[in-house]
Amino acid sequence: MPTTTPKRAAPKIAASKCFWPSGRGKHKLLQRDKSTRAIFHSPDDLKFRSCMTLFHLAAPQEPLFQAALSQFVGGEGDVLTLESVG
């Protein structure tokens, strides 16, 4: 008989700690004239988009994640992340 893992509620997270561990690098969001690739380099630019997409889905009430998506990637979430979540 297969066992299933019970679904858990998404944990409440502090936006600054998820967006930038230990609060370092908060200036990154202020760099409006640079692309995510210029700021984070590859493949971290792809991870950034995926993480912001996932964090926005987990905490839609937190405006920071949608603001990051809007500022850096035209407001579009990562397609592969959205497909994985379903």
mmCIF file of C-alpha atoms in Angstrom:
data_model
loop_
_atom_site.group_PDB
_atom_site.id
_atom_site.type_symbol
_atom_site.label_atom_id
_atom_site.label_comp_id
_atom_site.label_asym_id
_atom_site.label_seq_id
_atom_site.Cartn_x
_atom_site.Cartn_y
_atom_site.Cartn_z
ATOM 1 C CA MET A 1 0.000 0.000 0.000
ATOM 2 C CA PRO A 2 1.613 3.289 -1.072
ATOM 3 C CA THR A 3 1.966 5.986 1.504
ATOM 4 C CA THR A 4 1.360 9.611 0.796
ATOM 5 C CA THR A 5 3.007 12.563 2.373
ATOM 6 C CA PRO A 6 0.480 14.950 3.916
ATOM 7 C CA LYS A 7 0.437 18.429 2.416
ATOM 8 C CA ARG A 8 1.815 21.102 4.682
ATOM 9 C CA ALA A 9 0.916 24.739 4.700
ATOM 10 C CA ALA A 10 3.518 27.050 3.231
ATOM 11 C CA PRO A 11 5.694 28.437 6.011
ATOM 12 C CA LYS A 12 5.487 32.092 6.841
ATOM 13 C CA ILE A 13 8.706 33.623 5.661
ATOM 14 C CA ALA A 14 10.323 36.991 6.021
ATOM 15 C CA ALA A 15 10.633 38.411 2.519
ATOM 16 C CA SER A 16 14.052 39.934 3.037
ATOM 17 C CA LYS A 17 15.541 36.659 4.278
ATOM 18 C CA CYS A 18 14.224 34.712 1.285
ATOM 19 C CA PHE A 19 15.037 37.335 -1.262
ATOM 20 C CA TRP A 20 18.534 37.963 0.064
ATOM 21 C CA PRO A 21 19.868 35.592 2.727
ATOM 22 C CA SER A 22 20.877 37.367 5.912
ATOM 23 C CA GLY A 23 19.607 40.637 4.448
ATOM 24 C CA ARG A 24 22.793 41.136 2.404
ATOM 25 C CA GLY A 25 22.531 42.619 -1.057
ATOM 26 C CA LYS A 26 19.269 44.512 -0.646
ATOM 27 C CA HIS A 27 20.684 47.042 -3.084
ATOM 28 C CA LYS A 28 20.167 44.527 -5.901
ATOM 29 C CA LEU A 29 16.493 45.457 -6.263
ATOM 30 C CA LEU A 30 17.485 49.086 -6.684
ATOM 31 C CA GLN A 31 19.620 48.346 -9.751
ATOM 32 C CA ARG A 32 16.865 49.173 -12.227
ATOM 33 C CA ASP A 33 19.193 49.742 -15.170
ATOM 34 C CA LYS A 34 20.718 46.238 -15.076
ATOM 35 C CA SER A 35 19.388 42.882 -16.185
ATOM 36 C CA THR A 36 19.278 39.911 -13.847
ATOM 37 C CA ARG A 37 22.096 38.360 -15.890
ATOM 38 C CA ALA A 38 24.258 41.458 -15.350
ATOM 39 C CA ILE A 39 23.532 41.428 -11.625
ATOM 40 C CA PHE A 40 23.577 37.721 -10.790
ATOM 41 C CA HIS A 41 25.264 36.098 -13.836
ATOM 42 C CA SER A 42 24.216 32.736 -15.252
ATOM 43 C CA PRO A 43 22.747 30.421 -14.002
ATOM 44 C CA ASP A 44 21.804 32.502 -10.955
ATOM 45 C CA ASP A 45 19.684 34.808 -13.109
ATOM 46 C CA LEU A 46 17.498 31.815 -13.996
ATOM 47 C CA LYS A 47 17.344 30.733 -10.357
ATOM 48 C CA PHE A 48 16.296 34.255 -9.381
ATOM 49 C CA ARG A 49 13.295 34.191 -11.740
ATOM 50 C CA SER A 50 12.306 30.708 -10.629
ATOM 51 C CA CYS A 51 12.616 31.589 -6.926
ATOM 52 C CA MET A 52 10.658 34.823 -7.231
ATOM 53 C CA THR A 53 7.936 32.908 -9.082
ATOM 54 C CA LEU A 54 7.780 30.234 -6.396
ATOM 55 C CA PHE A 55 7.892 32.723 -3.528
ATOM 56 C CA HIS A 56 5.127 34.781 -5.145
ATOM 57 C CA LEU A 57 2.955 31.658 -5.438
ATOM 58 C CA ALA A 58 3.648 30.725 -1.800
ATOM 59 C CA ALA A 59 3.064 34.231 -0.428
ATOM 60 C CA PRO A 60 0.943 36.261 -2.885
ATOM 61 C CA GLN A 61 0.205 38.818 -0.163
ATOM 62 C CA GLU A 62 3.916 39.772 -0.077
ATOM 63 C CA PRO A 63 4.438 42.521 -2.692
ATOM 64 C CA LEU A 64 8.226 42.152 -2.863
ATOM 65 C CA PHE A 65 8.172 39.046 -5.037
ATOM 66 C CA GLN A 66 5.801 40.428 -7.679
ATOM 67 C CA ALA A 67 7.748 43.709 -7.627
ATOM 68 C CA ALA A 68 10.957 41.806 -8.377
ATOM 69 C CA LEU A 69 9.287 39.915 -11.234
ATOM 70 C CA SER A 70 7.850 43.139 -12.634
ATOM 71 C CA GLN A 71 11.099 45.046 -12.401
ATOM 72 C CA PHE A 72 13.453 42.434 -13.786
ATOM 73 C CA VAL A 73 11.469 40.112 -16.056
ATOM 74 C CA GLY A 74 8.447 42.080 -17.220
ATOM 75 C CA GLY A 75 6.171 40.609 -14.562
ATOM 76 C CA GLU A 76 6.254 37.136 -16.080
ATOM 77 C CA GLY A 77 6.857 34.183 -13.803
ATOM 78 C CA ASP A 78 9.127 31.319 -14.779
ATOM 79 C CA VAL A 79 7.190 28.976 -17.083
ATOM 80 C CA LEU A 80 8.942 25.787 -15.953
ATOM 81 C CA THR A 81 8.356 26.636 -12.301
ATOM 82 C CA LEU A 82 4.686 27.387 -12.960
ATOM 83 C CA GLU A 83 4.303 24.096 -14.852
ATOM 84 C CA SER A 84 6.030 22.143 -12.076
ATOM 85 C CA VAL A 85 3.764 23.578 -9.432
ATOM 86 C CA GLY A 86 0.724 22.973 -11.595
#
